[in-house]
């Protein structure tokens, strides 16, 4: 097979590779029993497993490694402004020195203006405003240094989670089924550090259920 050499392709070294994944708001429980919210987007799902990546030095990560459970609250387009209010904050006190531009925030629910709901199977609360709330337990955690790619002190941890309970707003569920209606679900996406919503529908796969 002859290789085609596209003349308009550039070889670049972008500082990040956030190519577009949904914004997930991880709720965890702090050591004092209060709740923390970690906005993140390095997440993907396969069956009932969700794999996430968190850089070191965060409160959500410390809580996850200690309590081994959390809720993955999927943000909707309408939650964008509140997500960005949380963006420069951390539940860590003090905030690690290398996280420049961040401040400590002990009450992220109030800052975002969201309501906490009790979960059924984990101790962390859910975010009522999130259209999908996935209660999950940690199956595995792999710690890695990040120096090879970036100067941060923290490294990162890949966590494999098992979802044990799914909550969905009734208006995104096809009546009488357990199927999410993608025509009504409006996830918020994080694309190279910008927020995007869902564009017009382009079609379905042969395996689509609705
Ligand atoms: C939209 C968005 C996406 C983010 N994605 C990630 C991510 O995938 N992994 C990560 O470690 N941090 C991510 N962050 C940064 C964390 O939210 C940030 O480190 C925060 O201070 C963590 O809060 P915590 O220390 O209370 O857990 C993201 C932030 C925003 C606003």
mmCIF file of C-alpha atoms and ligand atoms in Angstrom:
data_model
loop_
_atom_site.group_PDB
_atom_site.id
_atom_site.type_symbol
_atom_site.label_atom_id
_atom_site.label_comp_id
_atom_site.label_asym_id
_atom_site.label_seq_id
_atom_site.Cartn_x
_atom_site.Cartn_y
_atom_site.Cartn_z
ATOM 1 C CA UNK A 1 0.000 0.000 0.000
ATOM 2 C CA UNK A 2 1.396 3.415 -0.976
ATOM 3 C CA UNK A 3 1.448 5.979 1.864
ATOM 4 C CA UNK A 4 -0.279 9.279 1.206
ATOM 5 C CA UNK A 5 1.756 12.210 2.572
ATOM 6 C CA UNK A 6 -0.704 15.003 3.285
ATOM 7 C CA UNK A 7 1.122 18.261 2.549
ATOM 8 C CA UNK A 8 -0.970 20.332 5.023
ATOM 9 C CA UNK A 9 -0.300 18.262 8.190
ATOM 10 C CA UNK A 10 1.861 19.904 10.884
ATOM 11 C CA UNK A 11 3.927 18.084 13.510
ATOM 12 C CA UNK A 12 3.146 19.991 16.726
ATOM 13 C CA UNK A 13 3.731 19.632 20.488
ATOM 14 C CA UNK A 14 0.527 20.886 22.193
ATOM 15 C CA UNK A 15 0.829 21.460 25.963
ATOM 16 C CA UNK A 16 -2.362 19.459 26.584
ATOM 17 C CA UNK A 17 -4.330 16.841 24.629
ATOM 18 C CA UNK A 18 -7.866 17.510 25.900
ATOM 19 C CA UNK A 19 -9.499 16.496 22.627
ATOM 20 C CA UNK A 20 -13.078 16.699 23.892
ATOM 21 C CA UNK A 21 -14.670 14.730 26.718
ATOM 22 C CA UNK A 22 -17.717 15.431 28.908
ATOM 23 C CA UNK A 23 -17.384 17.466 32.091
ATOM 24 C CA UNK A 24 -17.779 15.205 35.128
ATOM 25 C CA UNK A 25 -18.310 16.633 38.616
ATOM 26 C CA UNK A 26 -16.928 14.124 41.088
ATOM 27 C CA UNK A 27 -18.475 14.357 44.527
ATOM 28 C CA UNK A 28 -16.468 12.836 47.373
ATOM 29 C CA UNK A 29 -16.524 13.028 51.163
ATOM 30 C CA UNK A 30 -13.851 14.986 53.025
ATOM 31 C CA UNK A 31 -12.303 13.582 56.251
ATOM 32 C CA UNK A 32 -14.613 15.865 58.311
ATOM 33 C CA UNK A 33 -17.720 14.479 56.568
ATOM 34 C CA UNK A 34 -18.349 17.545 54.361
ATOM 35 C CA UNK A 35 -18.628 17.165 50.593
ATOM 36 C CA UNK A 36 -16.163 18.146 47.884
ATOM 37 C CA UNK A 37 -16.785 18.656 44.157
ATOM 38 C CA UNK A 38 -13.955 18.037 41.649
ATOM 39 C CA UNK A 39 -14.676 19.229 38.084
ATOM 40 C CA UNK A 40 -12.843 16.984 35.624
ATOM 41 C CA UNK A 41 -13.081 15.622 32.106
ATOM 42 C CA UNK A 42 -10.460 12.886 31.607
ATOM 43 C CA UNK A 43 -13.053 10.116 31.775
ATOM 44 C CA UNK A 44 -14.394 7.336 29.579
ATOM 45 C CA UNK A 45 -16.902 4.526 30.049
ATOM 46 C CA UNK A 46 -16.986 0.869 29.008
ATOM 47 C CA UNK A 47 -20.013 -1.162 30.130
ATOM 48 C CA UNK A 48 -20.441 -0.373 33.855
ATOM 49 C CA UNK A 49 -16.797 0.708 34.311
ATOM 50 C CA UNK A 50 -15.570 4.299 34.135
ATOM 51 C CA UNK A 51 -11.849 5.097 33.980
ATOM 52 C CA UNK A 52 -10.775 8.543 35.134
ATOM 53 C CA UNK A 53 -7.486 10.419 35.349
ATOM 54 C CA UNK A 54 -6.693 12.883 38.136
ATOM 55 C CA UNK A 55 -3.493 14.839 38.668
ATOM 56 C CA UNK A 56 -1.939 14.534 42.121
ATOM 57 C CA UNK A 57 -2.393 17.082 44.889
ATOM 58 C CA UNK A 58 -6.198 17.363 44.662
ATOM 59 C CA UNK A 59 -8.720 16.908 47.472
ATOM 60 C CA UNK A 60 -11.050 14.773 45.351
ATOM 61 C CA UNK A 61 -8.206 12.352 44.586
ATOM 62 C CA UNK A 62 -7.212 12.096 48.267
ATOM 63 C CA UNK A 63 -10.850 11.424 49.200
ATOM 64 C CA UNK A 64 -11.209 8.782 46.470
ATOM 65 C CA UNK A 65 -8.058 6.933 47.538
ATOM 66 C CA UNK A 66 -9.183 7.017 51.204
ATOM 67 C CA UNK A 67 -12.924 6.238 50.901
ATOM 68 C CA UNK A 68 -12.786 4.226 47.625
ATOM 69 C CA UNK A 69 -16.130 5.648 46.436
ATOM 70 C CA UNK A 70 -17.683 8.721 44.818
ATOM 71 C CA UNK A 71 -20.492 9.994 42.599
ATOM 72 C CA UNK A 72 -19.786 10.922 38.958
ATOM 73 C CA UNK A 73 -22.240 13.733 38.217
ATOM 74 C CA UNK A 74 -22.429 14.478 34.479
ATOM 75 C CA UNK A 75 -22.666 18.226 33.876
ATOM 76 C CA UNK A 76 -25.226 19.656 31.455
ATOM 77 C CA UNK A 77 -24.737 22.657 29.164
ATOM 78 C CA UNK A 78 -26.762 24.798 31.580
ATOM 79 C CA UNK A 79 -24.247 24.153 34.395
ATOM 80 C CA UNK A 80 -21.325 25.785 32.538
ATOM 81 C CA UNK A 81 -21.154 29.079 34.478
ATOM 82 C CA UNK A 82 -21.209 27.330 37.839
ATOM 83 C CA UNK A 83 -18.563 24.833 36.665
ATOM 84 C CA UNK A 84 -16.304 27.746 35.754
ATOM 85 C CA UNK A 85 -16.898 29.338 39.196
ATOM 86 C CA UNK A 86 -15.520 26.123 40.711
ATOM 87 C CA UNK A 87 -12.647 25.916 38.196
ATOM 88 C CA UNK A 88 -10.031 28.010 40.135
ATOM 89 C CA UNK A 89 -10.743 26.311 43.482
ATOM 90 C CA UNK A 90 -9.586 23.258 45.409
ATOM 91 C CA UNK A 91 -10.881 21.514 48.492
ATOM 92 C CA UNK A 92 -7.228 21.214 49.595
ATOM 93 C CA UNK A 93 -6.084 23.467 52.431
ATOM 94 C CA UNK A 94 -3.460 24.660 51.782
ATOM 95 C CA UNK A 95 -3.558 24.432 48.000
ATOM 96 C CA UNK A 96 -0.291 22.817 46.760
ATOM 97 C CA UNK A 97 2.221 25.527 45.787
ATOM 98 C CA UNK A 98 2.506 24.343 42.172
ATOM 99 C CA UNK A 99 -1.262 24.910 41.582
ATOM 100 C CA UNK A 100 -0.825 28.582 40.801
ATOM 101 C CA UNK A 101 -4.026 30.655 40.471
ATOM 102 C CA UNK A 102 -6.093 28.286 42.660
ATOM 103 C CA UNK A 103 -7.632 29.132 46.051
ATOM 104 C CA UNK A 104 -9.061 26.916 48.785
ATOM 105 C CA UNK A 105 -12.873 26.581 48.783
ATOM 106 C CA UNK A 106 -14.443 24.551 51.601
ATOM 107 C CA UNK A 107 -18.059 24.755 50.343
ATOM 108 C CA UNK A 108 -18.219 24.162 46.612
ATOM 109 C CA UNK A 109 -21.964 23.340 46.654
ATOM 110 C CA UNK A 110 -22.753 26.880 47.864
ATOM 111 C CA UNK A 111 -20.268 28.485 45.438
ATOM 112 C CA UNK A 112 -21.860 26.637 42.516
ATOM 113 C CA UNK A 113 -25.438 27.160 43.752
ATOM 114 C CA UNK A 114 -26.239 23.438 43.510
ATOM 115 C CA UNK A 115 -28.190 21.205 45.911
ATOM 116 C CA UNK A 116 -26.824 18.034 47.522
ATOM 117 C CA UNK A 117 -28.899 14.862 47.456
ATOM 118 C CA UNK A 118 -28.146 11.744 49.521
ATOM 119 C CA UNK A 119 -26.855 8.759 47.551
ATOM 120 C CA UNK A 120 -28.198 5.221 47.868
ATOM 121 C CA UNK A 121 -24.998 3.138 47.920
ATOM 122 C CA UNK A 122 -22.109 5.517 48.647
ATOM 123 C CA UNK A 123 -21.588 8.144 51.324
ATOM 124 C CA UNK A 124 -20.806 11.088 48.996
ATOM 125 C CA UNK A 125 -23.846 13.172 48.015
ATOM 126 C CA UNK A 126 -25.170 13.604 44.468
ATOM 127 C CA UNK A 127 -25.608 16.940 42.675
ATOM 128 C CA UNK A 128 -29.348 17.374 42.128
ATOM 129 C CA UNK A 129 -28.874 19.627 39.074
ATOM 130 C CA UNK A 130 -26.754 17.037 37.167
ATOM 131 C CA UNK A 131 -28.922 15.074 34.696
ATOM 132 C CA UNK A 132 -26.955 11.846 35.241
ATOM 133 C CA UNK A 133 -25.512 10.818 38.589
ATOM 134 C CA UNK A 134 -23.421 7.632 38.754
ATOM 135 C CA UNK A 135 -22.613 6.207 42.179
ATOM 136 C CA UNK A 136 -19.308 4.355 41.897
ATOM 137 C CA UNK A 137 -16.666 2.390 43.801
ATOM 138 C CA UNK A 138 -12.913 2.291 43.139
ATOM 139 C CA UNK A 139 -11.718 -1.024 41.676
ATOM 140 C CA UNK A 140 -8.134 -0.039 40.980
ATOM 141 C CA UNK A 141 -5.789 2.948 41.177
ATOM 142 C CA UNK A 142 -2.519 3.275 39.251
ATOM 143 C CA UNK A 143 -0.159 6.082 40.289
ATOM 144 C CA UNK A 144 2.264 7.494 37.718
ATOM 145 C CA UNK A 145 4.812 10.326 37.677
ATOM 146 C CA UNK A 146 4.091 13.052 35.117
ATOM 147 C CA UNK A 147 7.532 14.692 34.915
ATOM 148 C CA UNK A 148 8.234 13.146 31.511
ATOM 149 C CA UNK A 149 5.454 15.213 30.001
ATOM 150 C CA UNK A 150 5.022 18.231 32.279
ATOM 151 C CA UNK A 151 6.858 19.980 35.086
ATOM 152 C CA UNK A 152 4.202 19.477 37.776
ATOM 153 C CA UNK A 153 5.206 17.954 41.079
ATOM 154 C CA UNK A 154 2.011 15.969 41.478
ATOM 155 C CA UNK A 155 2.083 13.120 38.979
ATOM 156 C CA UNK A 156 -1.295 11.566 38.185
ATOM 157 C CA UNK A 157 -3.507 8.631 39.110
ATOM 158 C CA UNK A 158 -5.683 6.554 36.795
ATOM 159 C CA UNK A 159 -8.687 5.129 38.652
ATOM 160 C CA UNK A 160 -10.933 2.360 37.409
ATOM 161 C CA UNK A 161 -14.416 2.703 38.897
ATOM 162 C CA UNK A 162 -17.389 0.367 38.955
ATOM 163 C CA UNK A 163 -20.759 2.102 38.726
ATOM 164 C CA UNK A 164 -23.134 0.613 41.311
ATOM 165 C CA UNK A 165 -26.173 2.898 40.962
ATOM 166 C CA UNK A 166 -27.411 5.142 38.144
ATOM 167 C CA UNK A 167 -29.761 8.098 38.687
ATOM 168 C CA UNK A 168 -31.151 10.008 35.695
ATOM 169 C CA UNK A 169 -33.452 13.011 35.482
ATOM 170 C CA UNK A 170 -36.818 11.650 34.340
ATOM 171 C CA UNK A 171 -36.932 14.007 31.335
ATOM 172 C CA UNK A 172 -33.858 12.402 29.682
ATOM 173 C CA UNK A 173 -35.150 8.818 30.063
ATOM 174 C CA UNK A 174 -37.311 7.213 27.352
ATOM 175 C CA UNK A 175 -40.610 6.578 29.193
ATOM 176 C CA UNK A 176 -41.007 3.029 30.459
ATOM 177 C CA UNK A 177 -37.366 2.073 29.678
ATOM 178 C CA UNK A 178 -33.847 2.411 31.118
ATOM 179 C CA UNK A 179 -32.575 4.142 27.961
ATOM 180 C CA UNK A 180 -31.160 7.661 27.974
ATOM 181 C CA UNK A 181 -32.725 9.724 25.178
ATOM 182 C CA UNK A 182 -29.747 11.409 23.443
ATOM 183 C CA UNK A 183 -32.118 13.956 21.898
ATOM 184 C CA UNK A 184 -32.822 15.345 25.383
ATOM 185 C CA UNK A 185 -29.539 14.801 27.202
ATOM 186 C CA UNK A 186 -27.369 17.935 26.794
ATOM 187 C CA UNK A 187 -23.878 17.118 28.162
ATOM 188 C CA UNK A 188 -21.241 19.808 28.579
ATOM 189 C CA UNK A 189 -17.931 19.080 26.817
ATOM 190 C CA UNK A 190 -14.386 20.256 27.568
ATOM 191 C CA UNK A 191 -12.453 20.736 24.311
ATOM 192 C CA UNK A 192 -8.865 22.049 24.484
ATOM 193 C CA UNK A 193 -9.845 24.122 27.581
ATOM 194 C CA UNK A 194 -13.060 25.542 26.051
ATOM 195 C CA UNK A 195 -16.627 24.515 26.848
ATOM 196 C CA UNK A 196 -18.942 23.186 24.140
ATOM 197 C CA UNK A 197 -22.443 21.786 24.014
ATOM 198 C CA UNK A 198 -23.846 19.131 21.710
ATOM 199 C CA UNK A 199 -24.373 20.155 18.080
ATOM 200 C CA UNK A 200 -27.168 18.922 15.831
ATOM 201 C CA UNK A 201 -27.735 15.168 15.653
ATOM 202 C CA UNK A 202 -25.795 13.574 12.759
ATOM 203 C CA UNK A 203 -27.263 10.067 12.844
ATOM 204 C CA UNK A 204 -27.276 6.865 14.870
ATOM 205 C CA UNK A 205 -25.291 3.608 14.886
ATOM 206 C CA UNK A 206 -26.894 0.291 13.983
ATOM 207 C CA UNK A 207 -26.860 -0.587 17.707
ATOM 208 C CA UNK A 208 -28.788 2.482 18.932
ATOM 209 C CA UNK A 209 -31.650 1.457 21.224
ATOM 210 C CA UNK A 210 -33.831 4.561 20.847
HETATM 211 C C1 LIG B 1 -13.742 21.570 33.001
HETATM 212 C C2 LIG B 1 -12.601 21.078 33.846
HETATM 213 C C3 LIG B 1 -12.020 19.854 33.569
HETATM 214 C C4 LIG B 1 -10.972 19.379 34.367
HETATM 215 N N1 LIG B 1 -10.459 18.130 34.100
HETATM 216 C C5 LIG B 1 -9.562 17.603 34.959
HETATM 217 C C6 LIG B 1 -9.155 16.248 34.807
HETATM 218 O O1 LIG B 1 -9.606 15.531 33.918
HETATM 219 N N2 LIG B 1 -8.242 15.762 35.699
HETATM 220 C C7 LIG B 1 -7.749 16.517 36.719
HETATM 221 O O2 LIG B 1 -6.936 16.034 37.504
HETATM 222 N N3 LIG B 1 -8.134 17.813 36.886
HETATM 223 C C8 LIG B 1 -9.040 18.359 36.048
HETATM 224 N N4 LIG B 1 -9.463 19.647 36.233
HETATM 225 C C9 LIG B 1 -8.824 20.454 37.302
HETATM 226 C C10 LIG B 1 -9.407 20.199 38.696
HETATM 227 O O3 LIG B 1 -10.773 20.535 38.735
HETATM 228 C C11 LIG B 1 -8.628 21.043 39.724
HETATM 229 O O4 LIG B 1 -7.346 20.466 39.910
HETATM 230 C C12 LIG B 1 -9.301 21.237 41.062
HETATM 231 O O5 LIG B 1 -8.526 22.073 41.875
HETATM 232 C C13 LIG B 1 -9.511 19.910 41.810
HETATM 233 O O6 LIG B 1 -10.303 20.171 42.957
HETATM 234 P P1 LIG B 1 -10.069 19.369 44.322
HETATM 235 O O7 LIG B 1 -8.628 19.631 44.748
HETATM 236 O O8 LIG B 1 -11.044 19.957 45.279
HETATM 237 O O9 LIG B 1 -10.297 17.935 44.030
HETATM 238 C C14 LIG B 1 -10.477 20.167 35.437
HETATM 239 C C15 LIG B 1 -11.082 21.393 35.706
HETATM 240 C C16 LIG B 1 -12.117 21.843 34.922
HETATM 241 C C17 LIG B 1 -12.759 23.174 35.249
#
